Coordinates of C-alpha atoms in Angstrom, one line a residue:
Chain A
M1171 CA -68.2 -55.1 93.3
N1172 CA -67.5 -56.5 96.7
T1173 CA -63.7 -56.1 96.6
P1174 CA -62.9 -53.5 99.1
N1175 CA -61.2 -50.5 97.1
P1176 CA -59.9 -47.5 99.3
N1177 CA -61.4 -45.3 96.6
Q1178 CA -64.8 -46.2 96.5
I1179 CA -67.7 -44.8 98.6
A1180 CA -69.0 -47.2 100.9
A1181 CA -72.2 -46.4 102.5
R1182 CA -74.6 -48.3 105.0
F1183 CA -77.6 -46.8 106.3
R1184 CA -80.9 -47.6 108.2
V1185 CA -83.4 -45.0 108.5
V1186 CA -86.9 -45.6 109.8
R1187 CA -89.6 -43.1 108.5
E1188 CA -93.3 -43.4 108.9
N1189 CA -93.9 -44.8 105.3
F1190 CA -90.8 -46.7 104.4
T1191 CA -87.4 -47.8 105.9
L1192 CA -84.4 -47.2 104.2
D1193 CA -81.9 -50.0 104.4
V1194 CA -79.0 -49.9 102.0
D1195 CA -75.6 -51.1 102.3
L1196 CA -73.7 -49.9 99.1
H1197 CA -70.3 -50.0 97.3
L1198 CA -70.2 -47.2 94.8
P1199 CA -67.4 -46.7 92.4
D1200 CA -65.4 -43.4 93.0
R1201 CA -65.7 -42.3 89.3
G1202 CA -68.4 -41.4 87.0
I1203 CA -71.9 -41.1 87.6
T1204 CA -73.9 -43.2 89.7
A1205 CA -77.4 -42.9 89.1
L1206 CA -79.9 -44.0 92.4
F1207 CA -83.1 -44.4 90.6
G1208 CA -86.4 -45.3 91.8
P1209 CA -90.2 -44.3 92.2
S1210 CA -91.1 -41.2 94.5
G1211 CA -90.8 -42.4 98.0
C1212 CA -88.2 -44.9 97.6
G1213 CA -86.0 -43.4 99.9
K1214 CA -83.5 -42.3 97.4
T1215 CA -83.2 -38.3 98.7
T1216 CA -83.2 -39.6 102.2
L1217 CA -79.9 -41.8 101.2
L1218 CA -78.4 -38.5 99.3
R1219 CA -79.2 -36.5 102.2
A1220 CA -77.7 -38.9 104.7
I1221 CA -74.7 -39.0 102.7
A1222 CA -74.5 -35.2 102.9
G1223 CA -74.8 -35.4 106.7
L1224 CA -78.0 -33.2 106.4
E1225 CA -80.3 -36.2 107.9
R1226 CA -79.1 -37.7 110.7
A1227 CA -79.1 -41.3 110.6
P1228 CA -77.8 -42.8 113.8
G1229 CA -75.7 -46.2 113.3
G1230 CA -75.0 -45.4 109.9
R1231 CA -71.5 -45.8 108.3
L1232 CA -70.1 -43.8 105.5
V1233 CA -66.6 -43.8 104.0
V1234 CA -65.6 -41.4 101.2
S1235 CA -62.3 -42.0 99.8
G1236 CA -60.7 -43.7 102.9
E1237 CA -62.0 -41.0 104.8
P1238 CA -65.0 -41.8 107.5
W1239 CA -67.6 -39.4 107.3
Q1240 CA -70.0 -41.0 109.8
D1241 CA -69.1 -44.3 111.8
A1242 CA -70.2 -45.2 115.4
R1243 CA -68.1 -42.5 116.7
V1244 CA -67.6 -39.9 114.1
F1245 CA -70.2 -37.5 112.8
V1246 CA -68.6 -35.2 110.3
P1247 CA -71.0 -32.3 109.8
P1248 CA -72.0 -31.3 106.5
H1249 CA -70.2 -28.3 106.4
R1250 CA -66.7 -30.4 107.0
R1251 CA -67.5 -32.8 104.3
A1252 CA -65.7 -31.8 100.9
L1253 CA -69.1 -32.5 99.1
G1254 CA -71.4 -30.5 96.7
Y1255 CA -75.0 -30.8 96.6
V1256 CA -77.3 -29.7 93.9
F1257 CA -81.0 -29.4 95.5
Q1258 CA -84.1 -30.2 93.3
E1259 CA -85.5 -26.8 93.5
T1260 CA -83.5 -23.7 93.4
S1261 CA -81.4 -23.1 96.2
L1262 CA -79.4 -19.7 95.4
F1263 CA -79.0 -17.2 97.7
P1264 CA -81.5 -14.7 97.0
H1265 CA -79.6 -11.7 98.2
L1266 CA -76.4 -12.5 96.3
S1267 CA -75.7 -12.0 92.7
V1268 CA -74.5 -14.9 90.7
R1269 CA -71.3 -14.0 90.9
R1270 CA -71.3 -13.8 94.9
N1271 CA -73.4 -17.2 94.8
L1272 CA -70.9 -18.8 92.8
E1273 CA -68.1 -17.7 95.0
Y1274 CA -69.5 -18.8 98.3
G1275 CA -68.4 -21.9 98.6
M1276 CA -64.9 -21.1 97.0
K1277 CA -64.1 -18.7 99.2
R1278 CA -64.6 -21.3 102.1
V1279 CA -62.1 -23.3 100.7
P1280 CA -58.3 -22.7 101.4
E1281 CA -56.7 -21.7 98.0
N1282 CA -54.1 -24.6 98.2
E1283 CA -57.3 -27.1 98.4
R1284 CA -59.1 -25.8 95.3
T1285 CA -59.1 -28.3 92.6
L1286 CA -61.6 -26.7 90.3
H1287 CA -60.9 -23.3 89.0
W1288 CA -63.3 -20.6 88.4
D1289 CA -62.1 -20.1 84.5
E1290 CA -62.6 -23.8 83.8
V1291 CA -66.1 -24.2 85.8
I1292 CA -67.7 -20.9 84.4
D1293 CA -66.4 -22.3 80.7
W1294 CA -67.8 -25.8 81.0
L1295 CA -71.1 -24.3 82.2
G1296 CA -71.3 -21.4 79.8
L1297 CA -72.1 -19.0 82.9
T1298 CA -70.1 -15.8 81.6
P1299 CA -73.6 -14.0 80.4
L1300 CA -75.0 -14.7 83.8
I1301 CA -72.4 -13.6 86.1
R1302 CA -73.5 -10.1 86.6
Q1303 CA -77.1 -10.7 86.9
Q1304 CA -79.3 -11.6 90.0
P1305 CA -80.6 -15.0 90.9
H1306 CA -84.4 -13.7 90.3
Q1307 CA -83.4 -12.6 86.7
L1308 CA -82.6 -16.0 85.6
S1309 CA -84.7 -19.0 84.1
G1310 CA -85.0 -22.4 86.0
G1311 CA -82.5 -24.1 83.8
Q1312 CA -80.0 -21.1 84.2
R1313 CA -80.5 -21.3 88.0
Q1314 CA -79.6 -24.9 88.4
R1315 CA -76.5 -24.2 86.2
V1316 CA -75.5 -21.8 88.4
A1317 CA -76.1 -24.1 91.5
V1318 CA -74.2 -26.9 89.5
G1319 CA -71.0 -24.3 89.2
R1320 CA -71.5 -23.1 92.6
A1321 CA -71.2 -26.6 93.9
L1322 CA -68.2 -27.5 91.8
L1323 CA -66.4 -24.5 92.7
S1324 CA -66.1 -25.6 96.5
S1325 CA -64.1 -28.1 94.9
P1326 CA -65.8 -31.6 96.3
R1327 CA -64.5 -34.7 96.4
L1328 CA -68.3 -36.0 95.8
L1329 CA -71.1 -34.3 94.2
L1330 CA -74.3 -35.2 94.7
M1331 CA -77.6 -34.2 92.7
D1332 CA -81.0 -34.9 94.0
E1333 CA -83.0 -34.5 90.9
P1334 CA -81.5 -31.2 89.7
L1335 CA -83.8 -31.4 86.4
A1336 CA -87.2 -32.5 88.0
A1337 CA -88.7 -29.0 88.6
L1338 CA -87.8 -27.8 85.0
D1339 CA -89.8 -27.9 82.0
A1340 CA -88.9 -29.9 78.9
G1341 CA -86.9 -27.2 77.1
A1342 CA -85.2 -26.2 80.2
R1343 CA -84.0 -29.9 80.7
A1344 CA -82.9 -30.3 77.0
E1345 CA -80.9 -27.1 77.4
I1346 CA -79.2 -28.2 80.7
L1347 CA -78.6 -32.0 80.0
P1348 CA -75.8 -31.5 77.5
Y1349 CA -74.0 -29.7 79.9
L1350 CA -74.2 -32.3 82.9
D1351 CA -73.2 -34.8 80.0
Q1352 CA -70.0 -33.0 79.3
L1353 CA -69.1 -32.7 82.9
H1354 CA -69.3 -36.0 83.2
Q1355 CA -66.2 -36.5 80.8
K1356 CA -64.4 -33.8 82.4
L1357 CA -64.7 -34.3 86.2
S1358 CA -62.7 -37.0 87.8
I1359 CA -64.8 -37.1 90.9
P1360 CA -67.7 -39.4 91.4
V1361 CA -71.2 -38.3 91.0
L1362 CA -74.4 -39.4 92.9
Y1363 CA -77.4 -38.5 90.4
V1364 CA -81.0 -39.2 92.1
S1365 CA -83.8 -39.5 89.6
H1366 CA -86.9 -41.1 88.7
S1367 CA -86.3 -40.2 85.1
A1368 CA -85.6 -43.1 83.0
E1369 CA -84.3 -40.6 80.0
E1370 CA -81.9 -38.6 82.2
V1371 CA -80.4 -42.1 84.0
A1372 CA -80.3 -43.7 80.3
W1373 CA -78.4 -40.5 79.0
L1374 CA -76.0 -39.7 82.0
A1375 CA -75.7 -42.7 84.1
D1376 CA -72.5 -45.1 84.2
H1377 CA -73.6 -46.9 87.1
L1378 CA -77.3 -47.7 88.1
V1379 CA -78.4 -48.3 91.8
C1380 CA -82.3 -49.4 91.5
L1381 CA -84.1 -48.7 94.7
E1382 CA -87.6 -50.0 95.5
A1383 CA -89.1 -49.2 98.9
G1384 CA -86.2 -48.3 100.9
R1385 CA -84.0 -51.2 99.3
V1386 CA -81.5 -51.7 96.7
V1387 CA -83.3 -54.0 94.2
W1388 CA -80.5 -54.2 91.6
Q1389 CA -77.2 -52.4 90.9
G1390 CA -74.6 -52.6 88.3
K1391 CA -73.4 -51.0 85.0
A1392 CA -75.6 -48.7 83.7
A1393 CA -75.4 -50.3 80.0
D1394 CA -76.7 -53.6 81.5
G1395 CA -79.6 -52.2 83.7
L1396 CA -81.4 -50.3 80.6
T1397 CA -84.4 -52.6 80.5
R1398 CA -85.2 -51.7 83.9
L1399 CA -85.4 -48.1 82.6
G1400 CA -87.7 -49.4 80.0
V1401 CA -84.8 -49.0 77.1
T1402 CA -84.0 -51.8 75.1
A1403 CA -80.5 -51.1 73.4
E1404 CA -78.3 -48.4 73.8
H1405 CA -75.3 -48.2 71.4
S1406 CA -72.5 -45.6 70.9
A1407 CA -72.0 -44.4 67.6
R1408 CA -69.4 -42.2 65.4
V1409 CA -70.3 -40.3 62.6
V1410 CA -68.7 -40.9 59.7
A1411 CA -69.9 -38.5 56.8
Q1412 CA -72.8 -36.4 56.1
E1413 CA -74.0 -37.1 52.3
E1414 CA -77.0 -36.0 50.4
G1415 CA -79.7 -35.9 53.3
W1416 CA -78.1 -38.9 55.2
T1417 CA -76.0 -39.1 58.2
V1418 CA -73.7 -42.1 58.0
L1419 CA -72.9 -43.9 61.4
D1420 CA -70.4 -46.2 62.5
I1421 CA -71.9 -48.7 65.1
E1422 CA -68.7 -51.0 66.6
G1423 CA -68.1 -51.8 62.9
Q1424 CA -71.3 -51.7 61.3
T1425 CA -72.2 -48.9 59.1
L1426 CA -75.9 -47.6 59.7
R1427 CA -77.5 -44.8 57.2
L1428 CA -79.9 -42.5 58.9
P1429 CA -82.0 -39.3 57.6
W1430 CA -79.7 -36.4 58.2
L1431 CA -79.0 -35.6 61.9
E1432 CA -77.3 -32.6 63.2
A1433 CA -73.9 -33.7 63.8
K1434 CA -70.3 -33.3 62.2
P1435 CA -68.3 -36.1 61.0
G1436 CA -66.2 -37.2 63.9
D1437 CA -68.8 -36.7 66.4
S1438 CA -69.7 -39.4 68.8
L1439 CA -73.4 -40.0 69.3
R1440 CA -75.7 -42.5 71.4
L1441 CA -78.3 -44.3 70.2
R1442 CA -80.8 -45.6 72.4
F1443 CA -83.8 -47.7 71.4
E1444 CA -86.8 -48.1 73.5
K1445 CA -89.9 -50.0 73.5
N1446 CA -93.0 -47.9 72.3
A1447 CA -95.3 -48.0 75.2
Chain B
M1255 CA -94.9 25.1 120.8
K1256 CA -92.3 25.4 123.4
L1257 CA -90.9 22.6 125.7
S1258 CA -89.6 23.7 129.2
P1259 CA -85.9 22.3 130.0
G1260 CA -87.7 19.8 132.3
D1261 CA -89.7 18.4 129.2
W1262 CA -86.6 18.4 126.9
Q1263 CA -84.7 16.4 130.0
A1264 CA -87.4 13.8 130.1
V1265 CA -87.6 13.4 125.9
V1266 CA -83.6 13.0 125.9
L1267 CA -83.7 10.6 128.7
T1268 CA -86.9 8.6 126.6
L1269 CA -84.7 8.4 123.9
E1270 CA -81.7 7.4 125.5
L1271 CA -83.5 4.9 127.4
A1272 CA -85.2 3.2 124.1
G1273 CA -82.0 3.3 122.5
V1274 CA -80.1 1.1 125.0
V1275 CA -83.3 -1.4 125.3
T1276 CA -83.5 -1.9 121.5
L1277 CA -79.7 -2.7 121.4
I1278 CA -79.8 -4.8 124.2
L1279 CA -83.0 -6.5 122.7
F1280 CA -81.3 -7.1 119.5
M1281 CA -78.5 -9.1 121.4
L1282 CA -81.1 -10.8 123.9
G1283 CA -84.0 -11.3 121.4
T1284 CA -82.1 -12.6 118.3
P1285 CA -80.9 -15.8 119.7
I1286 CA -84.4 -16.3 121.5
A1287 CA -86.1 -15.6 118.1
W1288 CA -83.9 -18.1 116.4
W1289 CA -84.4 -20.6 118.9
L1290 CA -88.1 -20.4 118.7
A1291 CA -88.2 -20.4 114.9
R1292 CA -86.2 -23.7 114.5
T1293 CA -86.5 -25.6 117.5
Q1294 CA -89.0 -28.7 117.8
S1295 CA -88.1 -29.0 121.6
K1296 CA -91.5 -29.4 123.9
W1297 CA -90.3 -26.1 125.4
K1298 CA -90.9 -23.9 122.4
A1299 CA -94.8 -23.5 123.2
P1300 CA -93.9 -22.5 127.0
I1301 CA -91.3 -20.3 126.2
G1302 CA -92.9 -18.8 123.3
A1303 CA -95.8 -18.0 126.1
V1304 CA -93.6 -16.6 128.4
V1305 CA -92.0 -14.2 125.7
A1306 CA -95.3 -13.1 124.5
L1307 CA -96.8 -12.2 128.4
P1308 CA -95.9 -8.7 128.3
L1309 CA -98.2 -8.4 125.4
V1310 CA -101.6 -8.9 127.6
L1311 CA -100.2 -8.8 131.1
P1312 CA -101.0 -5.2 132.6
P1313 CA -97.7 -3.3 132.8
S1314 CA -98.1 -2.6 136.7
V1315 CA -98.1 -6.6 137.5
L1316 CA -95.1 -7.0 135.5
G1317 CA -93.6 -3.8 137.3
F1318 CA -94.7 -5.5 140.4
Y1319 CA -92.7 -8.4 140.2
L1320 CA -89.6 -6.9 138.8
L1321 CA -89.6 -4.5 141.7
L1322 CA -89.7 -7.7 144.3
A1323 CA -86.9 -9.5 142.4
M1324 CA -84.7 -6.3 142.0
G1325 CA -85.6 -5.3 145.7
P1326 CA -83.3 -5.8 148.7
N1327 CA -84.8 -9.2 149.3
G1328 CA -85.4 -10.1 145.8
W1329 CA -82.7 -12.6 144.2
V1330 CA -81.8 -10.2 141.4
G1331 CA -81.5 -7.4 144.3
Q1332 CA -79.3 -9.8 146.3
L1333 CA -77.1 -10.5 143.3
T1334 CA -76.8 -7.1 142.2
Q1335 CA -75.8 -6.0 145.7
S1336 CA -73.2 -8.9 145.9
M1337 CA -71.9 -7.6 142.6
G1338 CA -71.3 -4.1 144.0
I1339 CA -73.9 -2.4 141.6
G1340 CA -76.4 -1.8 144.3
L1341 CA -80.1 -1.7 144.0
L1342 CA -81.7 -1.2 140.7
P1343 CA -85.5 0.0 141.3
F1344 CA -85.6 3.7 140.9
T1345 CA -82.3 3.8 138.8
F1346 CA -81.9 4.2 135.0
W1347 CA -80.7 0.8 134.6
G1348 CA -83.5 -0.6 136.7
L1349 CA -85.6 0.9 133.8
V1350 CA -83.5 -0.3 131.1
V1351 CA -84.0 -4.0 132.9
G1352 CA -87.9 -3.5 133.1
S1353 CA -88.3 -2.3 129.5
V1354 CA -86.7 -5.3 128.2
F1355 CA -88.9 -7.6 129.5
Y1356 CA -91.7 -4.9 128.5
S1357 CA -90.7 -4.9 124.9
L1358 CA -89.5 -8.4 123.9
P1359 CA -92.0 -9.7 122.4
F1360 CA -91.7 -6.7 120.0
M1361 CA -88.4 -7.7 119.3
V1362 CA -88.6 -11.3 119.2
Q1363 CA -92.1 -11.9 117.2
P1364 CA -90.8 -9.9 114.0
L1365 CA -87.7 -11.8 113.9
Q1366 CA -89.3 -15.3 114.7
T1367 CA -91.3 -14.8 111.6
A1368 CA -88.4 -13.4 109.4
F1369 CA -86.4 -16.8 110.4
E1370 CA -89.1 -19.2 110.0
A1371 CA -89.7 -17.9 106.5
L1372 CA -85.9 -18.5 105.6
G1373 CA -86.6 -21.9 104.9
E1374 CA -84.6 -25.1 105.6
R1375 CA -83.0 -25.4 102.2
T1376 CA -81.3 -22.0 101.9
L1377 CA -79.3 -22.9 105.2
E1378 CA -78.8 -26.3 103.9
A1379 CA -77.2 -25.3 101.1
A1380 CA -75.0 -22.8 102.9
A1381 CA -74.0 -26.0 105.0
T1382 CA -73.1 -28.1 101.7
L1383 CA -70.8 -25.0 100.9
R1384 CA -68.4 -25.4 104.0
A1385 CA -70.4 -22.5 106.0
S1386 CA -70.2 -23.5 109.8
P1387 CA -73.5 -22.7 111.6
L1388 CA -72.4 -19.4 112.8
D1389 CA -71.3 -18.4 109.1
R1390 CA -74.6 -19.4 107.9
F1391 CA -76.2 -17.2 110.5
F1392 CA -74.4 -14.1 109.4
S1393 CA -73.9 -14.6 105.7
V1394 CA -77.2 -15.7 104.9
A1395 CA -79.9 -15.8 107.4
T1396 CA -79.0 -12.2 108.9
P1397 CA -79.0 -10.4 105.2
I1398 CA -82.3 -12.4 103.9
A1399 CA -84.2 -11.5 107.5
R1400 CA -82.8 -8.1 107.3
P1401 CA -86.4 -6.6 106.7
G1402 CA -87.4 -8.4 110.1
F1403 CA -84.4 -7.0 111.9
M1404 CA -85.6 -3.3 110.6
T1405 CA -89.1 -3.9 111.8
A1406 CA -88.1 -5.3 115.2
G1407 CA -86.0 -2.8 115.9
I1408 CA -88.6 0.2 115.2
L1409 CA -91.3 -1.6 117.1
S1410 CA -89.2 -2.3 120.0
F1411 CA -87.9 1.3 120.5
A1412 CA -91.1 2.8 119.7
H1413 CA -92.7 0.5 122.3
T1414 CA -90.4 1.6 124.9
V1415 CA -90.8 5.2 124.2
G1416 CA -94.5 4.5 124.7
E1417 CA -94.0 2.9 128.2
F1418 CA -95.6 4.1 131.5
G1419 CA -96.8 1.4 133.8
V1420 CA -93.6 -0.3 134.6
V1421 CA -91.7 3.0 134.9
L1422 CA -94.0 4.0 137.1
M1423 CA -93.8 0.8 139.4
I1424 CA -89.8 0.5 139.1
G1425 CA -88.5 3.9 138.1
G1426 CA -90.5 6.4 140.0
N1427 CA -90.2 9.9 138.9
I1428 CA -86.3 11.2 139.4
P1429 CA -85.7 14.0 137.0
G1430 CA -82.8 13.3 134.7
E1431 CA -82.8 9.5 135.8
T1432 CA -86.0 7.8 135.6
R1433 CA -88.6 10.4 134.5
V1434 CA -89.3 9.8 131.1
A1435 CA -91.7 11.9 128.6
S1436 CA -94.8 9.8 129.6
V1437 CA -94.4 10.6 133.5
Q1438 CA -93.4 13.9 132.7
I1439 CA -97.1 14.2 131.2
F1440 CA -98.6 12.6 134.0
D1441 CA -97.0 14.9 136.2
H1442 CA -98.2 18.1 134.4
V1443 CA -101.6 16.6 134.5
E1444 CA -101.6 16.0 138.2
A1445 CA -100.3 19.8 138.7
L1446 CA -103.2 20.6 136.3
Q1447 CA -100.7 22.0 134.1
Y1448 CA -102.8 21.4 130.8
G1449 CA -100.7 23.6 128.7
E1450 CA -97.5 22.0 129.1
A1451 CA -99.1 18.2 129.0
H1452 CA -100.3 19.4 125.7
H1453 CA -97.2 20.1 124.2
L1454 CA -95.5 16.9 125.5
A1455 CA -98.2 15.2 124.7
A1456 CA -98.4 16.4 120.8
V1457 CA -94.7 15.6 120.7
L1458 CA -95.3 11.9 121.5
L1459 CA -98.3 11.6 119.1
V1460 CA -96.4 13.2 116.3
F1461 CA -93.3 10.8 117.2
S1462 CA -95.4 7.9 117.2
F1463 CA -97.6 8.5 114.2
L1464 CA -94.6 9.3 112.1
V1465 CA -92.7 6.0 113.3
L1466 CA -95.8 3.7 112.2
L1467 CA -96.3 5.9 109.2
A1468 CA -92.7 5.0 108.1
L1469 CA -93.2 1.4 109.1
Y1470 CA -96.1 1.0 106.9
T1471 CA -95.0 2.9 104.2
W1472 CA -91.5 1.2 103.8
R1473 CA -92.4 -2.3 102.9
P1474 CA -89.8 -5.1 102.7
K1475 CA -89.1 -5.4 99.2
A1476 CA -90.3 -8.9 98.4
L1477 CA -87.7 -11.3 97.7
R1478 CA -88.5 -13.3 94.3
L1479 CA -87.2 -16.6 94.4

């Protein structure tokens, strides 16, 4: 964790607010989803905004894949940082169609610097049926999918997500989570995911940073930190067969039979055990 | 109803004045409104109050100070003389300057309201999508605030048409140069030509009513998001 790696994200910020002081010095991995987890008001959104440059944090230091975005002499303004940002509530431009929203960031990146392409992003997020619509015609979950797509189409080198599901109801959350989970397998860029929901973090995160009152209280592999989220154990399982109302799973060489699950042989699943509250 | 050639001249001059003033106000009022809507500076309240002054100040007071400033011993007058433009009072451009001040709040206030309603989130989203501040202004703020621009333009134009006191103080009464419709009516009444005054007054009344009717009928379509 402490060996310097040029591809890492190094972030050191100290922001004093009325009700808390954010004081962090982080080295984050350059791949996968890192969850910034903690209760409301612990400073996780402030940290994300400081990383984006939306929040001025004088004295801070931020290096992303070897490129200094902020130090004593440099402050790269947000529009010159190759990042994508998904806000908690909808941030689609109301005067533009879904297509024009999606194109907004893409058009501002020179063609030879684009790393993610229109067709793949549209396909990953299932946006084809939405493209001709206006933002106000979409449901909350659809809007957030468009917002994620819009951020990705600007070819970011770092994707920041600030509680993207918090404003959605359970149904919309369940609809969008699989898309985010898939992204995570397809994207080669690091994602910082702010959340206070243990469920989302347990589902999505590879790496976990727990914040309390503006300070990092724990960080490490998500699998090692699950007890902090109230999750006792988690395993990945492979579906071996579907027989007579039972689903047969293989968990690290052990066989487990469960009442029939909606899955095909060969699918991989994640099993999570939680203590009953 | 028949307007005399003099009346027509006054009407055309009034529309020219209002058109030029509205154009200048778009350029001048937009940055002021943007700054007022977004700043947290301690100067926000004083500057806002100065912009709003013409709403409560008697036009003769505004006209008086402008007359002094633009006169041969005023600082504006000395500047215009040194630039070889001559003196502004009792010219069309003098009226333009006076009217810009007089109608400024009618441009700034609707725009400021529209810019304040934009919300930080939309502009921040644009910033994270690689749009520079100027780009954000033109690609996001301006189109979303369009109803505010319409209202501001209509009000500034109509308010300049209805101006009288400032014109009288700094423009005088020169046909084709500074004799606008409201002054022309005043002339007719002074000469006891009530019939002529009626015609022109009716034109202004109908015009003002139609402008306001248009404004109240046309409502900015609520942006649902």
